[in-house]
Coordinates of C-alpha atoms and ligand atoms in Angstrom, one line a residue:
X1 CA -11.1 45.5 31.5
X2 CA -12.0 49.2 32.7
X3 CA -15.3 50.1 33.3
X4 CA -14.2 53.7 32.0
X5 CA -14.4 55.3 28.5
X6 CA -12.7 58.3 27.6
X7 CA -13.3 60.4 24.3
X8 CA -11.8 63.5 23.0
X9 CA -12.3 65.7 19.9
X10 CA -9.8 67.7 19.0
X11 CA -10.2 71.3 20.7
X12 CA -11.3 73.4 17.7
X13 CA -9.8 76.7 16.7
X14 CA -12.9 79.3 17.0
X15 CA -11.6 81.4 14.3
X16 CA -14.4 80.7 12.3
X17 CA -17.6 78.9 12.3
X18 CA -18.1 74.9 12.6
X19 CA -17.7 73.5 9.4
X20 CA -18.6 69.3 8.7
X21 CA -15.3 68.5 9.0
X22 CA -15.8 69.6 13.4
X23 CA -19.2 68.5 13.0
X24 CA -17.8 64.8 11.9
X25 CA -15.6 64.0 14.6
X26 CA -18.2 65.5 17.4
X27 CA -20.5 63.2 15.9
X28 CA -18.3 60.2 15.6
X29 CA -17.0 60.9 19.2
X30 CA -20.7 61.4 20.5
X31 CA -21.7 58.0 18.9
X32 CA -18.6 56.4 21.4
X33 CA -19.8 57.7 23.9
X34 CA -23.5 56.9 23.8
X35 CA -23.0 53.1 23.2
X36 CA -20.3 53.4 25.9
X37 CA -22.7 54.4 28.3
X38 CA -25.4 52.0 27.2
X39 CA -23.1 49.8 27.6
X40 CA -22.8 50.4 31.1
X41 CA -19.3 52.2 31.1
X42 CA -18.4 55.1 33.2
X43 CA -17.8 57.4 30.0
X44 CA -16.3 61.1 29.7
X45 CA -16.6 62.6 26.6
X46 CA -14.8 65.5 25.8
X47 CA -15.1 68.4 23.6
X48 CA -13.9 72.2 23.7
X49 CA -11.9 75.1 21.9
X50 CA -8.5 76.0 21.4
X51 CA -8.0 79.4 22.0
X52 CA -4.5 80.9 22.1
X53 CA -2.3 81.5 19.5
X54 CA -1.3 84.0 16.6
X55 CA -4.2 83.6 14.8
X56 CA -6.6 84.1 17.1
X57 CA -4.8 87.1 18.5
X58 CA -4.5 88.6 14.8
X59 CA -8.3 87.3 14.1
X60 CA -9.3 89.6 17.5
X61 CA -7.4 92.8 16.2
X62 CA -9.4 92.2 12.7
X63 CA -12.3 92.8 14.5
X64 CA -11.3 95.4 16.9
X65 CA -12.4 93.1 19.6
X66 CA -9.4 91.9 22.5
X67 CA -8.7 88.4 22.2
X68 CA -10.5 87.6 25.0
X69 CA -13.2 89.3 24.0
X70 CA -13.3 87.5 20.6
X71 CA -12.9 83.9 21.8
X72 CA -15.8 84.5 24.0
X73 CA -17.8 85.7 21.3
X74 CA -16.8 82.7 19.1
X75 CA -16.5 79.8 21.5
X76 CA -20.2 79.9 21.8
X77 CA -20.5 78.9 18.7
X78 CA -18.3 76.0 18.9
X79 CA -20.8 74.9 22.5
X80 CA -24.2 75.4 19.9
X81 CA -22.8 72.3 18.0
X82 CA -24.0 70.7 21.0
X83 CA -27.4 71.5 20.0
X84 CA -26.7 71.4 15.9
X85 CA -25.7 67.6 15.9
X86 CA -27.3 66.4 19.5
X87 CA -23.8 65.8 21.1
X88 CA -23.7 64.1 24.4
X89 CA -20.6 65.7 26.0
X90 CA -19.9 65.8 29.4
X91 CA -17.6 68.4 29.5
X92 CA -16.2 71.7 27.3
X93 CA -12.9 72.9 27.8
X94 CA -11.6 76.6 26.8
X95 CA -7.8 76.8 27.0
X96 CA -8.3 80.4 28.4
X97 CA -10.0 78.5 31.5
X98 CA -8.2 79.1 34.9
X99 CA -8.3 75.5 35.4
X100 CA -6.6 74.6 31.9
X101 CA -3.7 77.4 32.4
X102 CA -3.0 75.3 35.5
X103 CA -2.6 72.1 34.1
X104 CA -0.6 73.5 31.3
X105 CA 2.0 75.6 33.6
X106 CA 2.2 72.2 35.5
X107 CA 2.9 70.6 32.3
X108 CA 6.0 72.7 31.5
X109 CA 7.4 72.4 35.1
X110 CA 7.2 68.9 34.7
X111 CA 9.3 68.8 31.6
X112 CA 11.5 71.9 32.6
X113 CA 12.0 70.1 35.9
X114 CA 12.4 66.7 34.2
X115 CA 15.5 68.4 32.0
X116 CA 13.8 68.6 28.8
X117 CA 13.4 72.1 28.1
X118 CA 16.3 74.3 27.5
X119 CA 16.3 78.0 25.6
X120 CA 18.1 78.5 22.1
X121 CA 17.5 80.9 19.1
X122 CA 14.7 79.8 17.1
X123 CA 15.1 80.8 13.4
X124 CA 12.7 79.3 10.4
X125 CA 9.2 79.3 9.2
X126 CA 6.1 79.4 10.6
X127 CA 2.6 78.8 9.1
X128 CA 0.0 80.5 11.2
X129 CA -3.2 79.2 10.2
X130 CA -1.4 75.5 10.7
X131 CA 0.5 77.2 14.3
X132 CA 3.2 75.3 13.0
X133 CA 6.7 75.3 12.3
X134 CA 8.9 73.9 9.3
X135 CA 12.5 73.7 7.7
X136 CA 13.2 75.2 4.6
X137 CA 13.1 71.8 3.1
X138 CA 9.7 71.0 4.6
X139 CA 8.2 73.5 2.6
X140 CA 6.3 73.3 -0.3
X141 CA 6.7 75.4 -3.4
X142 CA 7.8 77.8 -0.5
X143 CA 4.2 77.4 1.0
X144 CA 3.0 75.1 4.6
X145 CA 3.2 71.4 3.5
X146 CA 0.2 71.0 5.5
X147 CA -2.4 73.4 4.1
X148 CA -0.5 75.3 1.4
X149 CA -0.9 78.6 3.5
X150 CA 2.2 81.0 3.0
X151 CA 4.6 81.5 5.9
X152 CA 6.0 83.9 7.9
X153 CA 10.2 83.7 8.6
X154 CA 10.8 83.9 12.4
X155 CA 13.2 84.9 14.2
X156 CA 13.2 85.0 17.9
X157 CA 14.8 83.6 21.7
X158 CA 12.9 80.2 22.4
X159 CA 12.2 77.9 24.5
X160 CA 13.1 74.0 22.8
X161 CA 11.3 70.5 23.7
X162 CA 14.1 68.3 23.4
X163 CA 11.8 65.9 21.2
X164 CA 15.3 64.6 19.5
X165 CA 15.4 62.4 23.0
X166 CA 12.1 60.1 22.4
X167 CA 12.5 59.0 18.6
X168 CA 13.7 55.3 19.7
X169 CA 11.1 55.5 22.9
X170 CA 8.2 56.7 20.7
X171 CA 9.5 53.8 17.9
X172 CA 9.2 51.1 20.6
X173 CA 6.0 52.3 22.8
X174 CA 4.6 52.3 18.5
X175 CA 6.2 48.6 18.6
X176 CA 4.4 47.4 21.9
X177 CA 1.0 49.5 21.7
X178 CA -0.1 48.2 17.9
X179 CA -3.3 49.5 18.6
X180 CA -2.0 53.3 19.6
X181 CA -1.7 54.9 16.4
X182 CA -4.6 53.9 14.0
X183 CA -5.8 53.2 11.0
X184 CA -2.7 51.5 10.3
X185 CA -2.1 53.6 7.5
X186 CA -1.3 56.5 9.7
X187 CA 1.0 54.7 11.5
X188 CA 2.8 53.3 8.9
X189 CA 3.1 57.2 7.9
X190 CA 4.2 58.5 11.6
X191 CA 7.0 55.4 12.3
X192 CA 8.2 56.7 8.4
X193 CA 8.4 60.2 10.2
X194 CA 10.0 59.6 13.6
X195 CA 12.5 57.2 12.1
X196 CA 13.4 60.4 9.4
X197 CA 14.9 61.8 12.4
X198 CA 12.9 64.0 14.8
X199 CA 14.1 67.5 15.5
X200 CA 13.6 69.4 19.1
X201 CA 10.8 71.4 19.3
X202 CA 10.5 75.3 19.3
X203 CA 7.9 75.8 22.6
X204 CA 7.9 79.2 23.2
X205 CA 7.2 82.7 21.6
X206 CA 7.9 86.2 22.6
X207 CA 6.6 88.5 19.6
X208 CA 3.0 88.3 20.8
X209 CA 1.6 87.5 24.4
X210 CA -1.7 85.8 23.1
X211 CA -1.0 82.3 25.2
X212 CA -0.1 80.8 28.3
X213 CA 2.8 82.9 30.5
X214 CA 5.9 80.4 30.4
X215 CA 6.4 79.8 34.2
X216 CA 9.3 82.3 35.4
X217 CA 9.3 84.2 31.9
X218 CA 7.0 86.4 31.2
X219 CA 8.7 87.4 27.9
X220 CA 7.3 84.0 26.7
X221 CA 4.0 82.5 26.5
X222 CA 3.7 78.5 25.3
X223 CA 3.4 77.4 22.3
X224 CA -0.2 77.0 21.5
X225 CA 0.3 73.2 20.2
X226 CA 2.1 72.6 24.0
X227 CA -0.7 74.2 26.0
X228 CA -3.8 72.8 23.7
X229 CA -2.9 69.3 23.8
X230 CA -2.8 69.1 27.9
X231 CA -6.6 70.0 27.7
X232 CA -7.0 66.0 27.6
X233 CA -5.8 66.2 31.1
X234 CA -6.9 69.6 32.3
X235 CA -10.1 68.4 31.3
X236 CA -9.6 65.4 34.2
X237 CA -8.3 67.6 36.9
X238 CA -5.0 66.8 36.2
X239 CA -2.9 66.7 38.5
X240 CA -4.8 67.4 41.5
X241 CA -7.3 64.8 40.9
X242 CA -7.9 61.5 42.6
X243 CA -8.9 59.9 39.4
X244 CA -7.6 61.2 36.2
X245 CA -5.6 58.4 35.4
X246 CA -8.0 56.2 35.4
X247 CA -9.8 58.0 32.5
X248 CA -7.2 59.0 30.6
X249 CA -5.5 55.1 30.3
X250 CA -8.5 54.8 28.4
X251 CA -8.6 57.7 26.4
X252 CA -9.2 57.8 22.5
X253 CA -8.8 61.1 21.2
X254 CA -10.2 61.2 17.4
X255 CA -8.7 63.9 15.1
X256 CA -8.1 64.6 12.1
X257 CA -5.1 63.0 9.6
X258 CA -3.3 67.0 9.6
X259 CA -2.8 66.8 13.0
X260 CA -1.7 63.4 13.5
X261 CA 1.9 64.1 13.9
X262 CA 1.2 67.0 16.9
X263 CA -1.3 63.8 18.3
X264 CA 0.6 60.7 17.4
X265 CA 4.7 62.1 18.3
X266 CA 4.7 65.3 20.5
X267 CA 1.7 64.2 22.7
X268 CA 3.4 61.2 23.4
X269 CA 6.6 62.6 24.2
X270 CA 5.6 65.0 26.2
X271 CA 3.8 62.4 28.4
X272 CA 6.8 60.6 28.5
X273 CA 8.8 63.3 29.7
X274 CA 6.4 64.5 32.1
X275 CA 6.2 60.8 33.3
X276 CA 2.3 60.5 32.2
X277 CA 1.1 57.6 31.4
X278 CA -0.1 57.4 27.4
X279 CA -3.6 57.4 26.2
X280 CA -5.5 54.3 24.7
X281 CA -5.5 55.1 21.3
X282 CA -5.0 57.9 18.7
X283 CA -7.6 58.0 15.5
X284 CA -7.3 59.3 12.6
X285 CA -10.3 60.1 10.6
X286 CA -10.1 61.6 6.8
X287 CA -11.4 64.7 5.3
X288 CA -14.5 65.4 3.8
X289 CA -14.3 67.2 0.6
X290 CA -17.5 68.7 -2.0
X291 CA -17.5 67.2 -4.8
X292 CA -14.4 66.1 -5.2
X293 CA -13.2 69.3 -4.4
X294 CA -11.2 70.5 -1.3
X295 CA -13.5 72.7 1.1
X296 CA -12.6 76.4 1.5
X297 CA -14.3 79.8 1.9
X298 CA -12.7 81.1 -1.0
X299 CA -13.9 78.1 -3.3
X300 CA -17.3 78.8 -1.6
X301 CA -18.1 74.8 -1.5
X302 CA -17.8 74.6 2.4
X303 CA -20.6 72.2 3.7
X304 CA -22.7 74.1 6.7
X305 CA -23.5 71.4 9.3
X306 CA -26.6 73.9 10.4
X307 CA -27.6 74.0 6.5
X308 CA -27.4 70.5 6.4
X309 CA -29.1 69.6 9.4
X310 CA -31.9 71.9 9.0
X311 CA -33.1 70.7 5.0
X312 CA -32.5 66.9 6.3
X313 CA -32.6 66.4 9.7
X314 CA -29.6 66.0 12.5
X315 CA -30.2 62.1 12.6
X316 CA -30.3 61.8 9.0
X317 CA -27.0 64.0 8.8
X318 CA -25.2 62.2 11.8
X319 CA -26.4 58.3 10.0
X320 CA -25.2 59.5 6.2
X321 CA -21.9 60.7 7.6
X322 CA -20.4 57.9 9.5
X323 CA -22.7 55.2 7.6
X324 CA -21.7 56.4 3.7
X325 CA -17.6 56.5 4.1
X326 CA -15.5 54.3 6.6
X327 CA -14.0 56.2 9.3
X328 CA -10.3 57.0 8.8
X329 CA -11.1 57.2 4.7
X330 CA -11.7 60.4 3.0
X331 CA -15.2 61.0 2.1
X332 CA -17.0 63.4 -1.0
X333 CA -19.8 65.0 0.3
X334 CA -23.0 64.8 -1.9
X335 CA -26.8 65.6 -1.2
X336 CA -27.2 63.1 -3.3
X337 CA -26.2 59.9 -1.5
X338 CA -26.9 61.9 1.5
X339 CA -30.9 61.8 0.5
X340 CA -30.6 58.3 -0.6
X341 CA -29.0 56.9 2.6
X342 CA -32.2 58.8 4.1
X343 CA -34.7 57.2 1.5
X344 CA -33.2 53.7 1.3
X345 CA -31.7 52.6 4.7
X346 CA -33.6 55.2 7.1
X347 CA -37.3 55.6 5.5
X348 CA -37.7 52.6 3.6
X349 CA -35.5 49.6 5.4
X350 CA -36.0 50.7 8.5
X351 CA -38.9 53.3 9.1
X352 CA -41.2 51.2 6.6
X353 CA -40.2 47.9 8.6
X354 CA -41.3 49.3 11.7
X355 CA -44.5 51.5 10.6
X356 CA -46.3 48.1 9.2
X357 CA -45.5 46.3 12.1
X358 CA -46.5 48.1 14.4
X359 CA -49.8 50.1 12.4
X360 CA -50.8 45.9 11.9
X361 CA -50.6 45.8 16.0
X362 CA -52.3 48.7 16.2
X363 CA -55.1 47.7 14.1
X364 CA -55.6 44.1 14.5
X365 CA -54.0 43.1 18.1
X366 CA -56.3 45.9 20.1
X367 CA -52.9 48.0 20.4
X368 CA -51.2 45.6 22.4
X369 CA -48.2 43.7 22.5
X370 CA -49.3 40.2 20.9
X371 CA -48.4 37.3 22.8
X372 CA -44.8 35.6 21.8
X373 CA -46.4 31.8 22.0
X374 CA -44.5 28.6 20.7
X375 CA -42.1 29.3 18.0
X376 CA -41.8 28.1 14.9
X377 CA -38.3 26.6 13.6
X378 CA -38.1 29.7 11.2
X379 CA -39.1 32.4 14.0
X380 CA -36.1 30.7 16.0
X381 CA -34.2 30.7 13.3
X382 CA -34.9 34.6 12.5
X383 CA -34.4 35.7 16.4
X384 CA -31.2 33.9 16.0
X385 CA -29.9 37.0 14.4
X386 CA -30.8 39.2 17.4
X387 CA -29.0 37.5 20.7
X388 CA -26.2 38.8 22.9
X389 CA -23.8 38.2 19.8
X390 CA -25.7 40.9 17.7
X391 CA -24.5 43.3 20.7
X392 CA -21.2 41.9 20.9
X393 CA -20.5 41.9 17.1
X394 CA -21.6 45.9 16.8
X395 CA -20.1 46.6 20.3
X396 CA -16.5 45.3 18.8
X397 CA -16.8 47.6 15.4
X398 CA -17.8 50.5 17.6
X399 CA -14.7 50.0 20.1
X400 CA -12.5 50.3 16.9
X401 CA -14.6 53.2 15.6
X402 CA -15.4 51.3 12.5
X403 CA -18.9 53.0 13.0
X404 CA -19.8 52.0 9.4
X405 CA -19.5 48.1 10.1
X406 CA -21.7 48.4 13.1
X407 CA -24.2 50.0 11.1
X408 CA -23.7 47.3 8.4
X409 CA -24.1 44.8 11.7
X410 CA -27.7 46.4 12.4
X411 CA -29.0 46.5 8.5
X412 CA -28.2 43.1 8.0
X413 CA -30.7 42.4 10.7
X414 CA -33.4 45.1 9.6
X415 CA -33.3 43.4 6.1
X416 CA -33.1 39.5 7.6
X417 CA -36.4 41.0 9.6
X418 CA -38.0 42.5 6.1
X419 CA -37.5 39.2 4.2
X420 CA -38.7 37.1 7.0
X421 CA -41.9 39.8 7.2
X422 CA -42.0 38.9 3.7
X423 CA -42.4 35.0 4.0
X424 CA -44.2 34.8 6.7
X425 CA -46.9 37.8 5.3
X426 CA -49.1 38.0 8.2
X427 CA -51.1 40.3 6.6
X428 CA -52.1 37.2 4.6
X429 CA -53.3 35.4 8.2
X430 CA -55.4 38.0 9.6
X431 CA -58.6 36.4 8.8
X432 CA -57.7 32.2 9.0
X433 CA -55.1 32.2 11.7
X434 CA -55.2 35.8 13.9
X435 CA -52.9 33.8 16.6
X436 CA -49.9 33.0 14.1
X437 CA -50.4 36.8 12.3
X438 CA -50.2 38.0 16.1
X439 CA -47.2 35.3 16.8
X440 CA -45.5 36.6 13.9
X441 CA -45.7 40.7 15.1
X442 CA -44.1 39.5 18.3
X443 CA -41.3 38.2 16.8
X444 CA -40.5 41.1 14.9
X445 CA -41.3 43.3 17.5
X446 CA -38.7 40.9 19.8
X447 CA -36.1 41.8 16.7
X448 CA -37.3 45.6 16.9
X449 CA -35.6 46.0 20.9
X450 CA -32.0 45.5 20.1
X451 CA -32.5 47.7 16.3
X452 CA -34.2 50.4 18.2
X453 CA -31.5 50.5 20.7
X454 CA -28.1 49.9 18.6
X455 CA -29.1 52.3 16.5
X456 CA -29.8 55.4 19.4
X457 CA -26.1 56.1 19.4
X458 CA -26.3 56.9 15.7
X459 CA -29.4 58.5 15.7
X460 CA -30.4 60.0 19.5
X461 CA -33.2 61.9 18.3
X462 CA -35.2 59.0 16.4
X463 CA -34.5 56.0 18.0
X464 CA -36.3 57.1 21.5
X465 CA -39.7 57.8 19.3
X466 CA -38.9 54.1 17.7
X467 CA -38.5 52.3 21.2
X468 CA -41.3 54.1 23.1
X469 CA -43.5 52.8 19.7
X470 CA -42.2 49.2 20.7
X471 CA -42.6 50.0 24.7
X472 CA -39.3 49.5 25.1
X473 CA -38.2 52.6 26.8
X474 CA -35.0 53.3 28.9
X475 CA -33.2 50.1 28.1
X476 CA -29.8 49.4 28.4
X477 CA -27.3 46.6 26.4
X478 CA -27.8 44.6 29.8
X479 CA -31.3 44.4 29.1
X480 CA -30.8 43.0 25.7
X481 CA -28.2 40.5 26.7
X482 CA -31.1 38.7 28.9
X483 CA -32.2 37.7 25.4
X484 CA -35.8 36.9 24.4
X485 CA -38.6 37.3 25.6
X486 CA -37.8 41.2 25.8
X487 CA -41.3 42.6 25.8
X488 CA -44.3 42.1 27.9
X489 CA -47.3 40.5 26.6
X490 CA -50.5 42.8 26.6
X491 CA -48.3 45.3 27.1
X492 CA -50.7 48.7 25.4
X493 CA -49.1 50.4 22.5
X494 CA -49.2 53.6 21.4
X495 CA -50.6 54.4 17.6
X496 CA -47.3 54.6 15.7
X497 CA -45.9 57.4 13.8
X498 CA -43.6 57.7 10.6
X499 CA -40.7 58.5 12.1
X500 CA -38.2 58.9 9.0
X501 CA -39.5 61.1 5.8
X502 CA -38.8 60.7 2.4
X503 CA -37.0 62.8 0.6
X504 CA -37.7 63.9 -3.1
X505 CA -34.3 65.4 -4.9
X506 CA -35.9 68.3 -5.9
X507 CA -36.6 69.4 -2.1
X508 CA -32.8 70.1 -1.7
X509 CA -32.2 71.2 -5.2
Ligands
MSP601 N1 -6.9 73.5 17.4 C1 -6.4 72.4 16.6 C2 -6.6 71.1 17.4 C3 -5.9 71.0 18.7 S1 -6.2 69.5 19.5 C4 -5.3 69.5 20.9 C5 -7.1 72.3 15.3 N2 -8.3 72.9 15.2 S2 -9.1 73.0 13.8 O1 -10.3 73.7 14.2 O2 -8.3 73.6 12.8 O3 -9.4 71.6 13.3 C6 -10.2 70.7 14.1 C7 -10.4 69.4 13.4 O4 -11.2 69.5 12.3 C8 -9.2 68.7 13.0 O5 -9.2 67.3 13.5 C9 -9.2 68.7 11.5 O6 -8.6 67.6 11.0 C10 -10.7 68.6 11.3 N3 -11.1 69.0 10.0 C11 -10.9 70.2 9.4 N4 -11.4 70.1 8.1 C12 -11.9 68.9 7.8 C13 -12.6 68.3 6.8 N5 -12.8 68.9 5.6 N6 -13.0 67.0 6.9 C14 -12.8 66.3 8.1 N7 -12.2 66.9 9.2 C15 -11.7 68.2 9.0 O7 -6.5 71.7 14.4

């Protein structure tokens, strides 16, 4: 297996501010890549904006700015979601980058040179908040079948993708890479759609200049689709580099289920035709919608990651999101089972768990790390639960980004280590048998290494206040798979801290 990891959000349009729906996948994708690294993999993570294009170029002129000027004003909101959700990436691309306008001129000599581009009319519809283009009978009650929006007719010289070529390639690279397109849902839904019959591809436009100059025809500039999917390899120094490749054989990129088909059937076939190998896998997560309604400024209901993360926290946002719905499903947003994911799992299962653990060292073992002893047939039978497996088992769910399932993984252990608390009750031994009351703090505290560090993907923020209360600090899943003893005896503890408040309903009301 390769010791790489590679993970991509979608580049977001900065037309507008981050929403939760760009705030989910960042965090899902930062989550990959944080357990990725503790797992000792050489990790990329990816994240960026998407800058060309007719809207952005009619957004600029509604402001009176250039479109330069506009996308620098707004791509810096896009890089603040670093700081709004804690995100881990090591890189942020902007199409209008020198080094991405290389890589996607490259691209299109590569498929010109390769015979797959050729110039017709192009005549139909074309959505521009969706920068897409459709049949007559792909519309809608006249309307995008993607987001409803109305479209424009257009009529203009073009440059074509001959996508018509890769239908039976794309059918059998589906056939031999099962785990390319998932949930298996979507690609059940994309082999339905390439074996429909796929059409070539309109790849150029010459009634606005907002894009990337079409090498040798500066009439043209790219189709923004064509020049914002190469970022996954602009981002890697593609070409030129010694070592793109290697990252991007590995690369997952997570997007959303509207933009599977530009993800899961041009991508592909424009790898193939420039003779790139394909990435790992293609997600597809849901939508989130407010109660039970679909999200949109006019409706008012959109959810406001800073909002969010400022009444209840960025860990508490990040945990409720990718804990409360299973990735690829669509999800409802609600305060409600946002607060009691926070109250239940965060401040009671775990926070609680830890506090009287750790207060009872505090207070009764002189602050330090009690002394692991002989164990018991039940302690052994409790720290069972936290070997290499309990790695391996949450390691596996995160690989297929079922980030819910890993959680589930690491709860079933915080509540095996509250009912064990709860038989053994060593507050009950504190005065006839201080040794055993110590023993039993130990153990949990043995249990409370891996918890405190499978859950710092999920929650960066927290989880370093939880392990530097355990003196655990700095550890990596190579640590854990040593196995117990993890901790040092007489090791001196800091006086813990709450780490996860409670929150009363009325506080968000
Ligand atoms: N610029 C293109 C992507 C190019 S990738 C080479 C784009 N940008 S976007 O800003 O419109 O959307 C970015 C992502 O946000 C998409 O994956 C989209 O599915 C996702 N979401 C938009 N609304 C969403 C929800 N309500 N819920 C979850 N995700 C949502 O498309």
């Amino acid at each position: 297996m390769s010791n790489k990891a590679y993970i991509t959000t979608p580049i977001y349009y900065p037309s507008g501010k981050p929403h939760i729906g760009s705030a989910y996948t960042s965090v899902a994708c930062d989550v990959y890549a944080r357990a990725m690294r503790l797992d000792g993999r050489d990790t990329k993570f990816l994240t960026g904006t998407d800058e060309h294009g007719l809207k952005l170029q009619r957004a600029a002129e509604n402001e009176g700015l250039t479109p330069q000027q506009y996308v620098d004003k707004m791509s810096e909101q896009f890089r603040a979601l670093e700081d709004i959700v804690t995100l881990s990436n090591d890189d942020f691309i902007r199409t209008t980058e020198p080094r991405h306008e290389a890589a996607a001129t490259a691209m299109w000599n590569k498929l010109n040179d390769a015979g797959f581009i050729y110039k017709d009319t192009y005549a139909g519809w074309y959505s521009v908040p969706d920068e897409s283009y459709y049949t007559e009978e792909e519309l809608v009650d006249g309307k995008s079948p993607d987001s409803g929006h109305p479209v424009e007719w257009v009529e203009e010289e073009s440059y074509y993708f001959k996508l018509s070529a890769f239908g039976d390639k794309l059918l059998a690279y589906y056939e031999k890479h099962p785990e390319f397109i998932q949930p298996e849902s979507r690609k059940n839904e994309v082999i339905a759609f390439v074996k429909s019959g796929l059409r070539d591809l309109s790849i150029s436009r010459s009634t606005f200049n907002w894009g990337v100059p079409v090498p040798n025809d500066d009439k043209h500039v790219m189709y923004v689709w064509v020049d914002a999917l190469t970022n996954y390899l602009s981002a890697l120094g593609w070409p030129e580099s010694a070592d793109w490749a290697d990252y991007f054989q590995e690369a997952v990129h997570v997007i959303g289920k509207d933009i599977l088909k530009f993800h899961a059937i041009y991508w592909p076939a424009m790898l193939m035709a420039a003779e790139v190998p394909l990435p790992k896998q293609v997600y597809a997560h849901g939508f989130w919608v407010a109660d039970g309604q679909k999200m949109s400024k006019s409706k008012g209901n959109v959810i406001d990651p800073v909002e969010m993360t400022e009444t209840f926290g960025i860990d508490q946002l990040r945990y409720y999101m990718l804990r409360d719905v299973s990735f690829g499903q669509d999800g409802d947003f609600s305060k409600d089972r946002l607060i009691s994911r926070i109250n239940t799992d965060l401040s009671n299962d775990l926070g609680n768990l830890f506090q009287r653990v750790l207060s009872m060292v505090f207070k009764n073992c002189e602050g330090q790390t009690p002394d692991l002893g002989e164990l018991t047939s039940e302690d052994q039978e409790f720290l069972n639960h936290v070997g290499p497996e309990f790695v391996d088992e949450y390691l596996a769910h995160i690989e297929k980004l079922e980030f819910h399932k890993a959680l589930d993984v690491v709860w079933n252990v915080v509540r095996a280590a509250n009912k064990y608390m709860d038989n053994q009750q060593p507050w009950s031994l504190k005065k006839e048998n201080p040794e055993r009351m110590g023993q039993v703090l130990r153990v949990l505290m043995e249990a409370f290494c891996p918890i405190s560090l499978l859950v710092e993907p999920f929650l960066p923020n927290s989880a370093p206040k939880l392990q530097a209360q355990v003196g655990f600090k700095g550890k990596t899943f190579a640590d854990l798979r040593k196995g117990t003893p993890l901790l040092e005896t007489g090791a001196k503890l800091d006086k813990p801290e709450g780490v996860f408040m409670r929150y009363m309903k009325e506080e968000a009301a």
